[in-house]
Amino acid sequence: GEGLHVWGDPGWKAAERHGVVHRGFAGHHQQLTTIYRQGKIHVDINRLYQLDIVPMRVFDILACSGFLIAEHSPALSALFTIGEEVESWSSIDELVEKVRFYKKHPNAAQRIAERGRIAVLERHSIADRVSAMLADRPAFVPAVEVG
């Protein structure tokens, strides 16, 4: 009942019976950028295997000045200030409550979106993200053939 539009795989079509508009896959580059810039409220739902990471779309949405309510995780709160640079949710009830709040208070959402964009530009460039990912991995050791 909140006017939800979803871009994603065909599995999302099942949500149409609940009033969700399934838009299919979104093309990378210009189509995603347009969606991220023009959407009023973006909701990020992690995949089951992504619960311990912050997916790239979070950075992309924020970089496009999009307002985002992302599924809460320790990784998200380690990278962003919740409620100031990004909003988060931990239950469906909390998500619905926040969507309704920010629909009624678009200026509050816009302020968070602006701070989120600044956070990405100042702290989360692609080079910064790659360095962070590599720092979590052991140094590359070339294979040695014994023979």
Short mmCIF file of N, CA and C in Angstrom, two decimals, residues 7-73:
data_model
loop_
_atom_site.label_atom_id
_atom_site.label_comp_id
_atom_site.label_asym_id
_atom_site.label_seq_id
_atom_site.Cartn_x
_atom_site.Cartn_y
_atom_site.Cartn_z
N TRP A 7 12.72 -3.25 -8.96
CA TRP A 7 13.51 -3.68 -10.10
C TRP A 7 14.29 -4.90 -9.62
N GLY A 8 14.25 -5.96 -10.38
CA GLY A 8 14.97 -7.17 -9.97
C GLY A 8 14.50 -8.37 -10.75
N ASP A 9 14.94 -9.52 -10.27
CA ASP A 9 14.66 -10.76 -10.99
C ASP A 9 13.17 -11.11 -10.94
N PRO A 10 12.75 -12.06 -11.79
CA PRO A 10 11.33 -12.40 -11.89
C PRO A 10 10.71 -12.90 -10.58
N GLY A 11 11.49 -13.31 -9.62
CA GLY A 11 10.96 -13.74 -8.33
C GLY A 11 10.13 -12.66 -7.65
N TRP A 12 10.43 -11.39 -7.96
CA TRP A 12 9.68 -10.27 -7.38
C TRP A 12 8.26 -10.16 -7.93
N LYS A 13 7.98 -10.83 -9.05
CA LYS A 13 6.62 -10.77 -9.61
C LYS A 13 5.58 -11.29 -8.63
N ALA A 14 5.99 -12.19 -7.74
CA ALA A 14 5.06 -12.74 -6.75
C ALA A 14 4.51 -11.65 -5.83
N ALA A 15 5.24 -10.56 -5.68
CA ALA A 15 4.80 -9.46 -4.81
C ALA A 15 3.73 -8.60 -5.46
N GLU A 16 3.49 -8.79 -6.75
CA GLU A 16 2.48 -7.98 -7.45
C GLU A 16 1.09 -8.14 -6.84
N ARG A 17 0.81 -9.30 -6.29
CA ARG A 17 -0.51 -9.53 -5.69
C ARG A 17 -0.72 -8.67 -4.43
N HIS A 18 0.35 -8.08 -3.94
CA HIS A 18 0.29 -7.18 -2.78
C HIS A 18 0.36 -5.71 -3.19
N GLY A 19 0.22 -5.43 -4.48
CA GLY A 19 0.23 -4.05 -4.95
C GLY A 19 1.59 -3.54 -5.40
N VAL A 20 2.59 -4.39 -5.39
CA VAL A 20 3.93 -4.01 -5.83
C VAL A 20 3.97 -3.99 -7.36
N VAL A 21 4.65 -3.00 -7.91
CA VAL A 21 4.84 -2.93 -9.36
C VAL A 21 6.23 -3.49 -9.66
N HIS A 22 6.27 -4.61 -10.36
CA HIS A 22 7.56 -5.21 -10.73
C HIS A 22 8.00 -4.63 -12.07
N ARG A 23 9.18 -4.02 -12.09
CA ARG A 23 9.68 -3.36 -13.29
C ARG A 23 10.68 -4.19 -14.08
N GLY A 24 11.02 -5.38 -13.61
CA GLY A 24 12.01 -6.21 -14.29
C GLY A 24 13.42 -5.76 -13.95
N PHE A 25 14.35 -6.22 -14.73
CA PHE A 25 15.75 -5.87 -14.48
C PHE A 25 16.01 -4.42 -14.89
N ALA A 26 16.88 -3.77 -14.15
CA ALA A 26 17.32 -2.43 -14.51
C ALA A 26 18.70 -2.53 -15.12
N GLY A 27 18.89 -1.85 -16.23
CA GLY A 27 20.19 -1.85 -16.87
C GLY A 27 21.19 -1.02 -16.09
N HIS A 28 22.40 -1.48 -16.06
CA HIS A 28 23.45 -0.73 -15.37
C HIS A 28 23.71 0.57 -16.10
N HIS A 29 24.48 1.41 -15.49
CA HIS A 29 24.85 2.72 -16.01
C HIS A 29 23.67 3.68 -15.96
N GLN A 30 23.21 4.17 -17.08
CA GLN A 30 22.25 5.27 -17.09
C GLN A 30 20.91 4.91 -16.46
N GLN A 31 20.38 3.71 -16.73
CA GLN A 31 19.07 3.37 -16.18
C GLN A 31 19.11 3.32 -14.65
N LEU A 32 20.11 2.66 -14.08
CA LEU A 32 20.22 2.62 -12.62
C LEU A 32 20.45 4.00 -12.04
N THR A 33 21.31 4.78 -12.67
CA THR A 33 21.58 6.14 -12.19
C THR A 33 20.29 6.95 -12.15
N THR A 34 19.48 6.84 -13.19
CA THR A 34 18.21 7.56 -13.25
C THR A 34 17.27 7.10 -12.13
N ILE A 35 17.18 5.80 -11.93
CA ILE A 35 16.34 5.27 -10.86
C ILE A 35 16.83 5.79 -9.50
N TYR A 36 18.12 5.72 -9.26
CA TYR A 36 18.67 6.14 -7.97
C TYR A 36 18.49 7.63 -7.73
N ARG A 37 18.55 8.43 -8.78
CA ARG A 37 18.41 9.88 -8.62
C ARG A 37 16.96 10.31 -8.48
N GLN A 38 16.03 9.61 -9.15
CA GLN A 38 14.65 10.07 -9.19
C GLN A 38 13.75 9.43 -8.14
N GLY A 39 14.16 8.29 -7.58
CA GLY A 39 13.33 7.64 -6.57
C GLY A 39 13.23 8.48 -5.31
N LYS A 40 12.08 8.48 -4.69
CA LYS A 40 11.89 9.26 -3.45
C LYS A 40 12.50 8.54 -2.25
N ILE A 41 12.23 7.25 -2.15
CA ILE A 41 12.74 6.43 -1.06
C ILE A 41 13.21 5.10 -1.65
N HIS A 42 14.46 4.78 -1.41
CA HIS A 42 15.01 3.50 -1.86
C HIS A 42 15.09 2.57 -0.65
N VAL A 43 14.73 1.32 -0.86
CA VAL A 43 14.81 0.32 0.19
C VAL A 43 15.78 -0.75 -0.27
N ASP A 44 16.77 -1.03 0.55
CA ASP A 44 17.73 -2.08 0.22
C ASP A 44 17.42 -3.30 1.07
N ILE A 45 17.24 -4.43 0.40
CA ILE A 45 17.01 -5.72 1.06
C ILE A 45 18.17 -6.62 0.66
N ASN A 46 18.96 -7.01 1.64
CA ASN A 46 20.12 -7.86 1.35
C ASN A 46 19.69 -9.25 0.95
N ARG A 47 20.53 -9.88 0.16
CA ARG A 47 20.33 -11.29 -0.14
C ARG A 47 20.81 -12.08 1.08
N LEU A 48 20.30 -13.28 1.24
CA LEU A 48 20.65 -14.08 2.41
C LEU A 48 22.16 -14.27 2.57
N TYR A 49 22.89 -14.33 1.47
CA TYR A 49 24.33 -14.53 1.55
C TYR A 49 25.10 -13.20 1.67
N GLN A 50 24.41 -12.08 1.80
CA GLN A 50 25.06 -10.78 1.89
C GLN A 50 24.83 -10.10 3.23
N LEU A 51 24.49 -10.82 4.25
CA LEU A 51 24.13 -10.20 5.51
C LEU A 51 25.31 -9.55 6.23
N ASP A 52 26.53 -9.91 5.86
CA ASP A 52 27.70 -9.36 6.55
C ASP A 52 28.47 -8.35 5.70
N ILE A 53 27.87 -7.87 4.61
CA ILE A 53 28.53 -6.88 3.75
C ILE A 53 27.57 -5.73 3.45
N VAL A 54 28.13 -4.67 2.93
CA VAL A 54 27.31 -3.57 2.40
C VAL A 54 27.41 -3.67 0.88
N PRO A 55 26.31 -4.00 0.20
CA PRO A 55 26.38 -4.18 -1.24
C PRO A 55 26.68 -2.87 -1.98
N MET A 56 27.26 -2.99 -3.13
CA MET A 56 27.67 -1.83 -3.93
C MET A 56 26.51 -0.89 -4.21
N ARG A 57 25.28 -1.42 -4.33
CA ARG A 57 24.15 -0.55 -4.64
C ARG A 57 23.92 0.50 -3.55
N VAL A 58 24.30 0.20 -2.30
CA VAL A 58 24.18 1.19 -1.22
C VAL A 58 25.03 2.41 -1.56
N PHE A 59 26.28 2.18 -1.94
CA PHE A 59 27.18 3.28 -2.31
C PHE A 59 26.66 4.00 -3.55
N ASP A 60 26.16 3.22 -4.52
CA ASP A 60 25.65 3.81 -5.76
C ASP A 60 24.44 4.72 -5.50
N ILE A 61 23.50 4.24 -4.71
CA ILE A 61 22.31 5.04 -4.40
C ILE A 61 22.71 6.33 -3.70
N LEU A 62 23.57 6.21 -2.68
CA LEU A 62 23.99 7.40 -1.94
C LEU A 62 24.79 8.36 -2.83
N ALA A 63 25.64 7.83 -3.69
CA ALA A 63 26.43 8.68 -4.59
C ALA A 63 25.54 9.47 -5.55
N CYS A 64 24.35 8.94 -5.85
CA CYS A 64 23.40 9.61 -6.74
C CYS A 64 22.45 10.52 -5.98
N SER A 65 22.73 10.78 -4.70
CA SER A 65 21.88 11.61 -3.84
C SER A 65 20.52 10.97 -3.56
N GLY A 66 20.47 9.64 -3.63
CA GLY A 66 19.24 8.94 -3.31
C GLY A 66 19.09 8.75 -1.81
N PHE A 67 17.86 8.83 -1.33
CA PHE A 67 17.58 8.54 0.07
C PHE A 67 17.39 7.05 0.21
N LEU A 68 18.08 6.44 1.17
CA LEU A 68 18.10 5.00 1.30
C LEU A 68 17.76 4.55 2.71
N ILE A 69 16.86 3.56 2.79
CA ILE A 69 16.61 2.84 4.03
C ILE A 69 17.13 1.42 3.77
N ALA A 70 18.28 1.10 4.36
CA ALA A 70 18.94 -0.18 4.10
C ALA A 70 18.71 -1.14 5.26
N GLU A 71 18.71 -2.42 4.93
CA GLU A 71 18.61 -3.42 5.98
C GLU A 71 19.79 -3.25 6.93
N HIS A 72 19.49 -3.19 8.23
CA HIS A 72 20.54 -2.92 9.20
C HIS A 72 21.53 -4.08 9.31
N SER A 73 22.80 -3.72 9.45
CA SER A 73 23.85 -4.71 9.68
C SER A 73 24.99 -3.99 10.39
#
